[in-house]
Coordinates of C-alpha atoms in Angstrom, one line a residue:
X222 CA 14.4 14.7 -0.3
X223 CA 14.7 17.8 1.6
X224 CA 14.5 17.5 5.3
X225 CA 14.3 21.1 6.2
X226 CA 16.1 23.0 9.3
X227 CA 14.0 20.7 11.7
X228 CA 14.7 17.1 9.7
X229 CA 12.2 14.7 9.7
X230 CA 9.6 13.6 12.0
X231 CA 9.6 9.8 12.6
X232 CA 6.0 9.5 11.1
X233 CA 7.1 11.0 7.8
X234 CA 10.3 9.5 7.5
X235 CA 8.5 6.1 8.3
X236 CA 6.1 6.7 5.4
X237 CA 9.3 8.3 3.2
X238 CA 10.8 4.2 3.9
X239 CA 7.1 2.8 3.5
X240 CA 7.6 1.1 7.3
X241 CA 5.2 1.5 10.1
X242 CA 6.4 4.2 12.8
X243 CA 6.9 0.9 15.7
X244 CA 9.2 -0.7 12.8
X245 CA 11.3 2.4 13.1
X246 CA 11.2 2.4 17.1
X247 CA 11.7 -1.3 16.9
X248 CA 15.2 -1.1 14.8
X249 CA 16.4 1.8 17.4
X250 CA 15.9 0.0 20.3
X251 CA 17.5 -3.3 18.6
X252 CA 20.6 -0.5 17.1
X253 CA 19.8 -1.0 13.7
X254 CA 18.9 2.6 13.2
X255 CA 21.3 5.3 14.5
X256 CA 19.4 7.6 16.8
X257 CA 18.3 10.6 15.3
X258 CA 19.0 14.5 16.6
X259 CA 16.5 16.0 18.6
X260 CA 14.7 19.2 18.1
X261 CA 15.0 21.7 20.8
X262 CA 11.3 20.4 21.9
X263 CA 13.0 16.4 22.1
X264 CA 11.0 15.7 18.9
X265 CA 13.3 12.9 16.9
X266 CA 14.7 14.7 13.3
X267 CA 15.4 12.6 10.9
X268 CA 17.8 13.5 7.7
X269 CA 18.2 11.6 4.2
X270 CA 20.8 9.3 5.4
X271 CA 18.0 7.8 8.0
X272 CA 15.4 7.6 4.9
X273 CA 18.3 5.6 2.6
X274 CA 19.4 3.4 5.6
X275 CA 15.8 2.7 6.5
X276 CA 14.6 1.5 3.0
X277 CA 17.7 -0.3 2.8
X278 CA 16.9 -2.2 6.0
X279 CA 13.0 -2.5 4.9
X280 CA 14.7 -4.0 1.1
X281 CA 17.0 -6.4 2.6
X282 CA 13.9 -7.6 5.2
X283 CA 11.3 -7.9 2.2
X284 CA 14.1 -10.2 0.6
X285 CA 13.7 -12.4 3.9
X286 CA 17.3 -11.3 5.4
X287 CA 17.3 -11.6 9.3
X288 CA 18.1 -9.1 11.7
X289 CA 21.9 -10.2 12.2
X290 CA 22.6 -10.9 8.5
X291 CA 21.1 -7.0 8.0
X292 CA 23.4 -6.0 10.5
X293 CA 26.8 -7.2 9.0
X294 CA 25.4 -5.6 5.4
X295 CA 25.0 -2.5 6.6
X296 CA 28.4 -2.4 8.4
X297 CA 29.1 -3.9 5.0
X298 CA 27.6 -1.5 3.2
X299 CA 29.5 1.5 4.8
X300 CA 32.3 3.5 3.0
X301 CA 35.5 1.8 2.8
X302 CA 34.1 -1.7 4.7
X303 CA 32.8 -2.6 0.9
X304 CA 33.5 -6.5 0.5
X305 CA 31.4 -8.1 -2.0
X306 CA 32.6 -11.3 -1.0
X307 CA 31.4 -11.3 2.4
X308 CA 28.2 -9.7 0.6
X309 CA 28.2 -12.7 -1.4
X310 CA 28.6 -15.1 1.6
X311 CA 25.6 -14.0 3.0
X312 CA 23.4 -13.6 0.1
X313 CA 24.3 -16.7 -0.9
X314 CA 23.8 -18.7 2.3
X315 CA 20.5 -16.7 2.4
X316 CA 19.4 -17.9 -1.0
X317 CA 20.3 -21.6 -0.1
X318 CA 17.8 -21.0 2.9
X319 CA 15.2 -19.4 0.8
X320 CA 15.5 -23.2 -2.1
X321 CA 15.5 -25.2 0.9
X322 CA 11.7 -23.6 2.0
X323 CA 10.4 -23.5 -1.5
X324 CA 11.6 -27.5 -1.5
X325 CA 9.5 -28.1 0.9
X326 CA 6.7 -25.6 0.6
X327 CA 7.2 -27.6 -2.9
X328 CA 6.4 -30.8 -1.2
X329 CA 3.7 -29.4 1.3
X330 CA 2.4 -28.2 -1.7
X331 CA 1.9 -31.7 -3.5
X332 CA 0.9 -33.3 -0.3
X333 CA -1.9 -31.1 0.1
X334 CA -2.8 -31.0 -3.3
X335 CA -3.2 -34.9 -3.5
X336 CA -5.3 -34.9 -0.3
X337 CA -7.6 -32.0 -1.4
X338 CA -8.2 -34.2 -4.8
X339 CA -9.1 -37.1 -2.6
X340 CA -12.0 -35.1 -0.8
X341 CA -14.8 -35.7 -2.5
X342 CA -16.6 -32.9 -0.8
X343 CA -20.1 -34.7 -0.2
X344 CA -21.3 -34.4 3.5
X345 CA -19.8 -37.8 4.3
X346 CA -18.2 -38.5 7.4
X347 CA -14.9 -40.0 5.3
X348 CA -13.0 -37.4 5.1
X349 CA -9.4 -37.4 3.3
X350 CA -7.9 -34.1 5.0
X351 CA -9.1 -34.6 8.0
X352 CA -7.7 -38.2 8.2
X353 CA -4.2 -37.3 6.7
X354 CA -4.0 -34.0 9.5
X355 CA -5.1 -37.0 12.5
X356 CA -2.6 -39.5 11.0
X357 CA 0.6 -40.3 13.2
X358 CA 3.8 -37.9 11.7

């Protein structure tokens, strides 16, 4: 992509990493995003490297990675830091998080499903959702 003498405004490098302009903001503010330079006028220009680190960022959040975990992979990720072990660690306790919620979305899923096919859905005042969301936990 070329960024021309000026670089990148925030809107288009936002849309260039498919991420709303307050995400960008957002992961300045929390240092996930180095600042950009700034045009004589103070307008943010952004170059490539901002683009590649933000779509890297927007990947590894689409995969459900949290803020912290983003953070060690992109320190990770940086020349000479490379350790696909410690990669590994993370993605792997991720992905032990992300079978642990489809267990029990699994399970919310077959609870909800045997209710539903309870409900005979006649204008009764018996109602088998409605009973199971009122019943003690």
């Amino acid at each position: 992509m070329v960024t021309g003498p000026r670089g990148l405004s925030i809107g288009r490098m936002a849309a260039a990493a498919g991420v709303n302009l307050e995400t960008v903001r957002y992961y300045e503010r929390i240092g996930l995003m180095p600042p950009p330079d700034r045009t004589e006028g103070g307008h943010r220009a952004y170059d490539a490297a901002h683009v590649r680190r933000l779509a890297f960022i927007r990947h590894a959040r689409a995969l459900g990675f949290g803020i912290e975990d983003i953070r060690t992979l992109l320190a990770l990720s940086a020349p000479g830091h490379r350790s696909c072990r410690d990669v590994r660690d993370i993605a792997s306790a991720h992905l032990s998080e992300v079978r642990t919620k489809l267990a029990h979305l699994a399970r919310l899923e077959r609870i909800l499903g045997d209710t539903v096919d309870q409900c005979s859905g006649a204008a009764t005042p018996v109602c088998p959702v409605l009973d199971m969301l009122d019943a003690p936990i």
